[in-house]
Short mmCIF file of C-alpha atoms and ligand atoms in Angstrom, two decimals:
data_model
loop_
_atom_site.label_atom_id
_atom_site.label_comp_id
_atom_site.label_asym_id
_atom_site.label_seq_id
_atom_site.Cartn_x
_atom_site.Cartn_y
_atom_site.Cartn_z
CA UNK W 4 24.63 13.77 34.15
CA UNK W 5 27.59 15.42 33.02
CA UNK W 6 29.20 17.90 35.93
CA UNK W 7 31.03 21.05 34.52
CA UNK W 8 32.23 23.98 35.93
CA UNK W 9 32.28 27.30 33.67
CA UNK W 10 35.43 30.13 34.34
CA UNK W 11 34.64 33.59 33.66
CA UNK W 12 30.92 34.28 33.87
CA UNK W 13 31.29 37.22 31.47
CA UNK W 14 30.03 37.85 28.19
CA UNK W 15 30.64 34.59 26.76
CA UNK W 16 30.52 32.66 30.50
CA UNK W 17 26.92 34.08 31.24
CA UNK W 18 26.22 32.83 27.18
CA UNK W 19 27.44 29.71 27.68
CA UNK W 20 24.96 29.34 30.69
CA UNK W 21 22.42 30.69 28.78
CA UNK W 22 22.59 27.97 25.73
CA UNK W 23 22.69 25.42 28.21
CA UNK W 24 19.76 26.45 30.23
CA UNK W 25 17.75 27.41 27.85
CA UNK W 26 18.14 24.22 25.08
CA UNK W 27 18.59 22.13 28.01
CA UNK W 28 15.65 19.74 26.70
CA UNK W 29 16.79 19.10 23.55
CA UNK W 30 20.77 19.21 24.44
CA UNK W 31 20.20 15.82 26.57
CA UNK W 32 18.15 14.23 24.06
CA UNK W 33 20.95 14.40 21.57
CA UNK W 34 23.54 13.11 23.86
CA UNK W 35 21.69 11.37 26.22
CA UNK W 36 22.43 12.76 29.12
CA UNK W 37 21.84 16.20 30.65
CA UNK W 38 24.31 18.98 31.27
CA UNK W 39 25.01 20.58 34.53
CA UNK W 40 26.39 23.62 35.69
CA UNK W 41 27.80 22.57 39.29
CA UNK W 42 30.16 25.75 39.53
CA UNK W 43 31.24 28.77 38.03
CA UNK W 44 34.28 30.69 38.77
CA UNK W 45 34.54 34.45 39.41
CA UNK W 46 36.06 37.14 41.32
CA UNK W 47 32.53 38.89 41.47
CA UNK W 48 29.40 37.40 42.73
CA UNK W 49 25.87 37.40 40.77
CA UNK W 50 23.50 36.96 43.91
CA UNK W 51 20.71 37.67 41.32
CA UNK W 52 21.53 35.30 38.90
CA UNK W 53 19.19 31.69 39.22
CA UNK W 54 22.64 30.02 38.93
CA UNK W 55 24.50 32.61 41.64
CA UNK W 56 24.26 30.11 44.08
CA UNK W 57 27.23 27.96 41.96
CA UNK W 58 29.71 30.87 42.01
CA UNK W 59 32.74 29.89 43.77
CA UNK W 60 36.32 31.93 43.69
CA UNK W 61 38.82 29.22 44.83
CA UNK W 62 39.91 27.12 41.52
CA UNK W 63 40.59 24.29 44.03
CA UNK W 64 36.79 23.88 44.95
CA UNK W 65 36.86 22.67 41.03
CA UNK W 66 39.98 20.64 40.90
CA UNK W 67 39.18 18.74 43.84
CA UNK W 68 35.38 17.64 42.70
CA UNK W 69 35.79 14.12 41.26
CA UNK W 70 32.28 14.66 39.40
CA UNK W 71 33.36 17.59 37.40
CA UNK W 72 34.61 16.25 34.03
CA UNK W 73 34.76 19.50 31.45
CA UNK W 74 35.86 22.40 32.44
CA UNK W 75 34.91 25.87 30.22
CA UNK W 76 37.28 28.31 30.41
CA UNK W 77 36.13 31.97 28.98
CA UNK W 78 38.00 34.68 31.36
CA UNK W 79 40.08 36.07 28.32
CA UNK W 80 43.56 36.97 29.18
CA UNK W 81 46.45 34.16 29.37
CA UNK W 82 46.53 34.39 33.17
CA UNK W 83 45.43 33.05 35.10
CA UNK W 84 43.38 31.44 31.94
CA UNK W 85 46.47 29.43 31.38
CA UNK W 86 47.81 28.33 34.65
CA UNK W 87 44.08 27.26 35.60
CA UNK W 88 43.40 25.43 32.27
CA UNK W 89 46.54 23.39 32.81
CA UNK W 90 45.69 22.40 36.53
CA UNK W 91 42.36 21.15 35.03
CA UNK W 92 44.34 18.93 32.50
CA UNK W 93 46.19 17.97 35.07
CA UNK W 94 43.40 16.44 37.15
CA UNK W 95 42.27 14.85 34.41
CA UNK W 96 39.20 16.91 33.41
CA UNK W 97 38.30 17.97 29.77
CA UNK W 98 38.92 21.76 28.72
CA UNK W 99 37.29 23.51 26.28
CA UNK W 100 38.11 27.51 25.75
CA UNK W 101 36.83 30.08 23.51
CA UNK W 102 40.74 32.25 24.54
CA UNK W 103 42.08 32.27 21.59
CA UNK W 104 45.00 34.16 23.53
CA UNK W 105 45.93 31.17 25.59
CA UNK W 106 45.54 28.53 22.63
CA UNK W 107 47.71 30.57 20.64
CA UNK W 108 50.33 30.91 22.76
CA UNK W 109 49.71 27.82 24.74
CA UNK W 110 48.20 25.50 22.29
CA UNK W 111 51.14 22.88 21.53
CA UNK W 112 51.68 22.11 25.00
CA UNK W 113 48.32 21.81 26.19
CA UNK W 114 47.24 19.52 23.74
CA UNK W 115 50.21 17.48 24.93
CA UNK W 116 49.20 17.50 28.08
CA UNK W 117 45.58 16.84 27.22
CA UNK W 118 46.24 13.79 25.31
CA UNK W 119 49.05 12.36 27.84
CA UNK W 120 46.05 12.67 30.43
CA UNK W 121 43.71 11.33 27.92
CA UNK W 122 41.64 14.10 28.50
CA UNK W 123 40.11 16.52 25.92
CA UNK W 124 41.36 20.30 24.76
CA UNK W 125 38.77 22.18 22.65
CA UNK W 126 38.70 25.28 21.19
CA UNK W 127 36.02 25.65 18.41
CA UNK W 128 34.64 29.25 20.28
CA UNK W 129 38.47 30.58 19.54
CA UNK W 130 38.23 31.47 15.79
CA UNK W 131 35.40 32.27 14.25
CA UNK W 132 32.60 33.18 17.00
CA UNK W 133 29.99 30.67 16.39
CA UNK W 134 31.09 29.34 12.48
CA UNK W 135 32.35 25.42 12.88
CA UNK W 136 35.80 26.18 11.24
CA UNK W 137 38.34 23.84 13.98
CA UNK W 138 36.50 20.69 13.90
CA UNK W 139 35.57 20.68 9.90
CA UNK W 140 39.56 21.67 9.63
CA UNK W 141 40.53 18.70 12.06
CA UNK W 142 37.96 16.36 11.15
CA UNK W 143 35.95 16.63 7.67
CA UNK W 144 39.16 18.10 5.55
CA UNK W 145 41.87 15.35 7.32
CA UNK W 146 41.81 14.00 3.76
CA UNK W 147 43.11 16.99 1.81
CA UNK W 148 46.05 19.05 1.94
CA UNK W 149 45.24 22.53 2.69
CA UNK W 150 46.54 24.95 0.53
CA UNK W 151 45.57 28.61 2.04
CA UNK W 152 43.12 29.80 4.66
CA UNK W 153 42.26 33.60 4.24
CA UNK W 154 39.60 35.58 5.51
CA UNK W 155 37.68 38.66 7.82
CA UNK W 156 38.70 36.75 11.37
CA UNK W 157 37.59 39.73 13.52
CA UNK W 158 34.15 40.89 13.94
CA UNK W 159 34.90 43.93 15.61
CA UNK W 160 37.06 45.74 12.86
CA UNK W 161 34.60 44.32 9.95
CA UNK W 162 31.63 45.81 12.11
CA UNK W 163 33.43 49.00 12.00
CA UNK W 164 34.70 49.11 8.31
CA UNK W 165 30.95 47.60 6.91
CA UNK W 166 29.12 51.04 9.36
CA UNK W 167 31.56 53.76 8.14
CA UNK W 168 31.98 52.19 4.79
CA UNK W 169 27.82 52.39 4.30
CA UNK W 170 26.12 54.59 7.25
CA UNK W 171 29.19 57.05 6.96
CA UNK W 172 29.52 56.59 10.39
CA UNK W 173 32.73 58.11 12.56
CA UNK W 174 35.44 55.38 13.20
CA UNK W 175 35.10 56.44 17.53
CA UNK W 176 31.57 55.92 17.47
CA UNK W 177 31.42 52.81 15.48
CA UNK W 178 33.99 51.11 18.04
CA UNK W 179 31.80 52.34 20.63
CA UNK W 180 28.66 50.75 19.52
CA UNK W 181 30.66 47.41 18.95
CA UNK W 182 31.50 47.28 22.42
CA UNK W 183 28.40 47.80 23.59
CA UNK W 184 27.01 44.49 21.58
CA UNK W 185 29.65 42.46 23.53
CA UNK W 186 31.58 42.21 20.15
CA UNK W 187 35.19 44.04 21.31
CA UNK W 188 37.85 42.50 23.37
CA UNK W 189 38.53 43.78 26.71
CA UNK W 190 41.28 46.25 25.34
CA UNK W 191 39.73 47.20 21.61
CA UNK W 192 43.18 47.81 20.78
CA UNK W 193 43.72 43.91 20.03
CA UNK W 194 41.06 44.12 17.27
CA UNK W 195 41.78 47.27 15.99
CA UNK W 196 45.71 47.13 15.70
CA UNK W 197 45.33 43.05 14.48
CA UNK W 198 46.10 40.93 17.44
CA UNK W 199 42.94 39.24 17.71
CA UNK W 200 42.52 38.27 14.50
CA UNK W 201 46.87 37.32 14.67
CA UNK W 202 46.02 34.93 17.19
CA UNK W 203 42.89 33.43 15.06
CA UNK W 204 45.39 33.26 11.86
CA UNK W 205 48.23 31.24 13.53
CA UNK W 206 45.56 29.00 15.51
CA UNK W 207 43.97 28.10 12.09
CA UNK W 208 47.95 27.80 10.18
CA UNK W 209 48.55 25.36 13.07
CA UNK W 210 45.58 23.35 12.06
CA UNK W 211 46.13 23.19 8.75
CA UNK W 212 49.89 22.85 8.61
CA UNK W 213 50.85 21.34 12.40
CA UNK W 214 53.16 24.22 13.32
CA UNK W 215 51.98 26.82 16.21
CA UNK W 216 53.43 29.99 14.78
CA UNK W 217 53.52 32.93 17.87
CA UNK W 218 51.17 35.92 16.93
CA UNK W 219 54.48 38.00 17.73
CA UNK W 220 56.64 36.46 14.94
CA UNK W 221 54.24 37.43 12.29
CA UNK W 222 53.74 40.42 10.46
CA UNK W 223 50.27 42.30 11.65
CA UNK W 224 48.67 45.51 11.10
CA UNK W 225 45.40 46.53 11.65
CA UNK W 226 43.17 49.21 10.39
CA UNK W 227 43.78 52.20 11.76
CA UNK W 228 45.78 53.25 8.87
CA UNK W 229 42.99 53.09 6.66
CA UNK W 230 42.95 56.05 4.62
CA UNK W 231 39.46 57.62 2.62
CA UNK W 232 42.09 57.47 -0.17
CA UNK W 233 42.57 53.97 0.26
CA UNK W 234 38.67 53.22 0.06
CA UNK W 235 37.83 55.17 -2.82
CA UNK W 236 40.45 53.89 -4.65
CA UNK W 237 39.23 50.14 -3.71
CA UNK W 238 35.41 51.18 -4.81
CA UNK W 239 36.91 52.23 -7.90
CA UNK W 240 38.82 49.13 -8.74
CA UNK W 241 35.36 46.96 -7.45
CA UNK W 242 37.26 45.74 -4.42
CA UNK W 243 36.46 46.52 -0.77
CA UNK W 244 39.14 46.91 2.01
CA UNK W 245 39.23 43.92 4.42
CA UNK W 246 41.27 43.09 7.60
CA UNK W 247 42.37 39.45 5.97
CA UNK W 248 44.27 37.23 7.81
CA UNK W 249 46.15 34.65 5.76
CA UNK W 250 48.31 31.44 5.67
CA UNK W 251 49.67 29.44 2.97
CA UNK W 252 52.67 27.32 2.36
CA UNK W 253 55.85 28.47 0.32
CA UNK W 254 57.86 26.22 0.44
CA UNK W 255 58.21 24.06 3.56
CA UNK W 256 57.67 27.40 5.09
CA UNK W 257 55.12 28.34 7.11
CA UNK W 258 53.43 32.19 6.16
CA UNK W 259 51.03 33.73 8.50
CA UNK W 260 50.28 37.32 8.39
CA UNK W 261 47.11 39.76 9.00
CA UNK W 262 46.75 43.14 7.25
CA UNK W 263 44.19 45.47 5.34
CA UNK W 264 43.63 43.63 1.70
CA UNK W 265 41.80 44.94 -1.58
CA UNK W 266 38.78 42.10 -2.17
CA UNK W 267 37.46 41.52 -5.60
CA UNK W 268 33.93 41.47 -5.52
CA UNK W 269 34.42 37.61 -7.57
CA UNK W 270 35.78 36.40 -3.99
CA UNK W 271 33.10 35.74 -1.56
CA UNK W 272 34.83 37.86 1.41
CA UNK W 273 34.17 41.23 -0.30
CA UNK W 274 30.31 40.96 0.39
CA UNK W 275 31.10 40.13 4.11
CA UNK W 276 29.62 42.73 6.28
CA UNK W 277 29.18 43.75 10.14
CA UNK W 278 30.59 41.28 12.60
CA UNK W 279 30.20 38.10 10.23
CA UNK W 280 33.23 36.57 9.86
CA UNK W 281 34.11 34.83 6.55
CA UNK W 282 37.13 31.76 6.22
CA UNK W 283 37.82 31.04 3.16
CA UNK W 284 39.96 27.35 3.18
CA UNK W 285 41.29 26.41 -0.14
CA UNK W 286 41.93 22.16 0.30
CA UNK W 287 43.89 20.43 -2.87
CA UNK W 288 40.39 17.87 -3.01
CA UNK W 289 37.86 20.13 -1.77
CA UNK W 290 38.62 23.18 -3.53
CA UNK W 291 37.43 26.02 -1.77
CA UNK W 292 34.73 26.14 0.87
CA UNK W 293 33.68 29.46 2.93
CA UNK W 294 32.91 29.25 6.53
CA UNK W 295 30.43 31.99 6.95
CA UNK W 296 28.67 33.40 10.36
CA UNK W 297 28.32 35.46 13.48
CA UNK W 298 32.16 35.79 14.91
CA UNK W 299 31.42 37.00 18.01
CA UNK W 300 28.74 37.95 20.33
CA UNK W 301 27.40 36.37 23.00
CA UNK W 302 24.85 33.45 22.03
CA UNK W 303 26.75 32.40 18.62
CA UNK W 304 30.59 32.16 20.75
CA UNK W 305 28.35 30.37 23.42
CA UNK W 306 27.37 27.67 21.10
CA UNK W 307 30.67 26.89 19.96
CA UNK W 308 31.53 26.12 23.67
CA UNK W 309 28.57 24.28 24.40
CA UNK W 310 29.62 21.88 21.25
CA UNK W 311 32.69 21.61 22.46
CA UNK W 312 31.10 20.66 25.85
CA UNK W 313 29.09 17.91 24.48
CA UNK W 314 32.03 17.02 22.19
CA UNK W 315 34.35 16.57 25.58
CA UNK W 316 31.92 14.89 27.13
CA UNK W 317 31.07 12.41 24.54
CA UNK W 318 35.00 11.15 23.48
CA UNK W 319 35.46 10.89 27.38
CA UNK W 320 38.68 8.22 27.36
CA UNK W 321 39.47 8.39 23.63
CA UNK W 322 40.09 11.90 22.65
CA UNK W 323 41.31 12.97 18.89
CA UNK W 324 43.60 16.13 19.57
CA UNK W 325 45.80 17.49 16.78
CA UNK W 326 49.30 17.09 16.69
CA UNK W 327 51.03 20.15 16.97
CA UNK W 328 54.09 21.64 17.57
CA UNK W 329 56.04 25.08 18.16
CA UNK W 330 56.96 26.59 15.51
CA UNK W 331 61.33 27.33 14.81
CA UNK W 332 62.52 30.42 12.71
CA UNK W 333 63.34 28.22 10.03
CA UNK W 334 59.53 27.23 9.73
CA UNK W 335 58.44 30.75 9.28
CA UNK W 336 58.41 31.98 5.63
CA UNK W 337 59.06 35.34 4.76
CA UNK W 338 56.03 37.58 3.98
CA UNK W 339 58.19 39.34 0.79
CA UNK W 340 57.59 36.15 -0.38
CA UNK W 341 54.31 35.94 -0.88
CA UNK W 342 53.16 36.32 -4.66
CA UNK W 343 49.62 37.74 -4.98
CA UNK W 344 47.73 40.53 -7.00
CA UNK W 345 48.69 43.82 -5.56
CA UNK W 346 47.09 47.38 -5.94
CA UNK W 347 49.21 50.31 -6.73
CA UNK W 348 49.04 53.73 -6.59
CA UNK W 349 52.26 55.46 -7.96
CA UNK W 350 52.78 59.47 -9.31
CA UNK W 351 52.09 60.34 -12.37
CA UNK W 352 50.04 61.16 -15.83
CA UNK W 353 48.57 58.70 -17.86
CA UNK W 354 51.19 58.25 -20.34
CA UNK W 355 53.23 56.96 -16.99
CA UNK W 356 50.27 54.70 -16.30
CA UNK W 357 50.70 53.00 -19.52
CA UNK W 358 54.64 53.19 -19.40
CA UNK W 359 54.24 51.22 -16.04
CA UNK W 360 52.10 48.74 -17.36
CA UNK W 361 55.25 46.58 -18.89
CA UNK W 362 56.48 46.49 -15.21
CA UNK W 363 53.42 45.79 -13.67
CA UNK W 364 51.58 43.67 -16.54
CA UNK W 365 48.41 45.29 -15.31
CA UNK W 366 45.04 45.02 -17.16
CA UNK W 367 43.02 48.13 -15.68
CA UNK W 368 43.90 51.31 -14.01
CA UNK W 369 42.24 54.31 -13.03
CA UNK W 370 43.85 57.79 -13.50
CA UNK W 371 43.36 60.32 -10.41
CA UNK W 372 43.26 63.56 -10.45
CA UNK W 373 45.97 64.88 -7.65
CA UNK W 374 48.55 63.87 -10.22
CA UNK W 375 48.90 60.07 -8.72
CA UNK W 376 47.41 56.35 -10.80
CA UNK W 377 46.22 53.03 -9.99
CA UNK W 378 45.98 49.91 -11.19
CA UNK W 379 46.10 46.19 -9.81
CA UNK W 380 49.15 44.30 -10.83
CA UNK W 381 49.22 40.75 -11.89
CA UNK W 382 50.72 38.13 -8.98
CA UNK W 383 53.83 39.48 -8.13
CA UNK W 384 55.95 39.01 -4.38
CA UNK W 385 56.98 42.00 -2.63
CA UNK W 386 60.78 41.51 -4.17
CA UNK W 387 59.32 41.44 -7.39
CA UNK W 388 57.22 44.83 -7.29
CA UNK W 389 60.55 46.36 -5.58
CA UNK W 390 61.86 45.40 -8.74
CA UNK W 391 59.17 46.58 -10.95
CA UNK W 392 59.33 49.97 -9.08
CA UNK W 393 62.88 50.30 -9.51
CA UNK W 394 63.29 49.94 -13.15
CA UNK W 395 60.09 51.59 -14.02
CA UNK W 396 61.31 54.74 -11.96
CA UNK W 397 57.85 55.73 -10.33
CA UNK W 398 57.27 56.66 -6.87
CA UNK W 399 55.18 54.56 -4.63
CA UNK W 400 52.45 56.59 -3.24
CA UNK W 401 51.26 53.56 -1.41
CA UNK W 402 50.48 49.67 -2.07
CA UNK W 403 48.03 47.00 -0.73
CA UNK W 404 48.00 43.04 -1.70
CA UNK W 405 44.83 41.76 -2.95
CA UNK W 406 42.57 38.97 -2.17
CA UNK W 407 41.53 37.18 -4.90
N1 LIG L 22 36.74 40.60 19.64
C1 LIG L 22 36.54 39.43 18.86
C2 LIG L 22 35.99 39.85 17.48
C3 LIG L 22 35.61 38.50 19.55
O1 LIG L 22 35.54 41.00 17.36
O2 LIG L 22 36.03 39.07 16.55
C4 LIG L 22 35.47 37.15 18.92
O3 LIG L 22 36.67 36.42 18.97
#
């Protein structure tokens, strides 16, 4: 019987219980042993919950049991998420974590820990909801060099795009009915402004490149900024607008960043809708794969913690843990670096348009009528469309990269 002990019994806590309970049969036949929930952790108490009689609110109660060997930590939050995940390492018991906060900020050292204790620290539940995206990363690509990972790593702010993008529903009310499915963090703020899906992006750019980068070193925004401008001009280029995050290597340089991106419709992510998620990993063997699925919600996060669960349980004594470690300024690349397709919308007639084009060594643009163009440019970094701009003497109305 394998003893655990689940912290947090919200959203994904009370999931995690619920996966267990409920494919309880057929979990212990594939591993061959059952599951059990001996305690959970919380400052409330469920007294009409079947498993309210395992709520306990002293972490020590946990650390002191000899027979608990995993430990599932879902508060949210990096304290005391942190500071308890750590003790548990420290005793010797397996972790597993759908906080993408704490791994984030955390991650280096606790895998350090973990593997100087022998012990496991799993995070599949952190990106992604429910998609397998660490372990196929870690595991089933170790073979390739990864060349980018892009993709919609927030199901909130996709949710909310996909309803006022097709039901014309206000941006308020959307938000609204994503918390209610148990989709938003906490504060909504962290989806809507970027921060979530920051912390996904570096988690992922540690994976594939074995620097942790800190969410605060990177360049984020989210989608508030969106304007009905903005949309209408990606409709008419065949592109939708995405909250991407992205890393790739220039360089020996590590670039992680998160922001609102055009998407072609010829790239998978542009038909990604509601709160899938979408991670598209680009490996020099592989080519690229897309990693495709519910990113958050209750059930779907649950089973990525229950995996890791059985996962912990089943290396006991001879856990693989990636090597990671904490990322210097000199590892971080600049983002004006970064050479990609970029739509622009400058002033002007269409004789500018196709005066610009020289500059821009665009294929297709689209005049509109308050006296402004558009067009998507060919790969060019941020230094190089300063250029462009420059000595084709237009003014900038706005600019977005593109995901191809
Ligand atoms: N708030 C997160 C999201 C939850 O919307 O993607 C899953 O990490």
């Amino acid at each position: 019987m394998i003893q655990i002990a689940i912290l947090g019994f919200g959203v994904v806590g009370s999931g995690t219980a619920e996966v267990l309970t409920e494919n309880r049969a057929l979990i212990a036949a594939r591993c061959g042993e059952e599951v059990n929930i001996r305690y959970i952790l919380d400052l409330r108490d469920f007294p009409e919950h079947p498993l309210g009689n395992r709520v306990v609110h002293d972490i020590n109660v946990i650390l002191r049991d000899p027979e608990v060997s995993v430990v599932a930590e879902m508060m949210g939050g990096s304290h005391p998420a942190y500071d308890f995940s750590r003790a548990a390492l420290e005793a010797g018991k397996s972790v597993v974590t759908s906080n993408k906060e704490v791994v984030a900020t955390y991650g280096a050292e606790l895998l350090e820990l973990a593997r100087s204790k022998g012990v496991s620290y799993l995070f599949e539940a952190s990106v992604g909801g429910g998609i397998p995206i660490i372990r196929p990363l870690q595991n089933d690509l170790a073979c390739n060099e990864i060349l980018s990972i892009s993709g919609i790593l927030n199901g909130t702010t996709n949710f909310i795009l996909s309803k006022m993008k097709r039901e014309g529903v206000a941006f308020a009310d959307a938000l609204a009915e994503a918390q209610a499915l148990g989709y938003a963090e906490a504060n909504p703020a962290a989806d809507v402004d970027g921060l979530d899906a920051a912390r996904k992006i570096v988690i992922l750019a540690a994976l594939a490149f074995g620097v942790l980068v800190s969410p605060s070193d990177i360049r984020v925004e989210g989608i508030s900024h969106i304007t009905p401008e903005q949309t209408a001009v990606a409709d008419a280029m065949g592109c939708a607008v995405k909250l991407i995050g992205h890393t790739e290597r220039i360089g020996d340089r590590v670039l992680a960043l998160v922001g609102p991106h055009m998407v072609p419709e010829s790239n998978p992510v542009h038909h990604i809708e509601g709160v899938f998620n979408g991670i598209l990993v680009d490996a020099d063997m592989l080519g690229r794969a897309l990693f495709y699925g519910a990113g958050a919600g209750k059930l779907p996060t649950a089973s990525a913690v229950v995996s890791d669960i059985l996962s912990a349980a089943s290396s006991a004594g001879r856990p693989s843990l990636p090597h990671w470690r904490p990322a210097a300024p000199q590892d971080l690349a600049n983002p004006a670096d970064r050479r990609c397709r970029r739509c622009f919308v400058l002033e002007g007639d269409a004789a500018a348009a196709e005066k610009a084009k020289a500059f821009f060594g665009y294929d297709s643009f689209a005049v509109f009528g308050n006296g402004s163009f558009a067009f998507l440019s060919r790969p060019m970094t941020e230094r190089e469309a300063g250029r462009a701009l420059a000595e084709s003497r237009k003014t900038l109305r706005w600019t977005m990269p593109v995901l191809d």
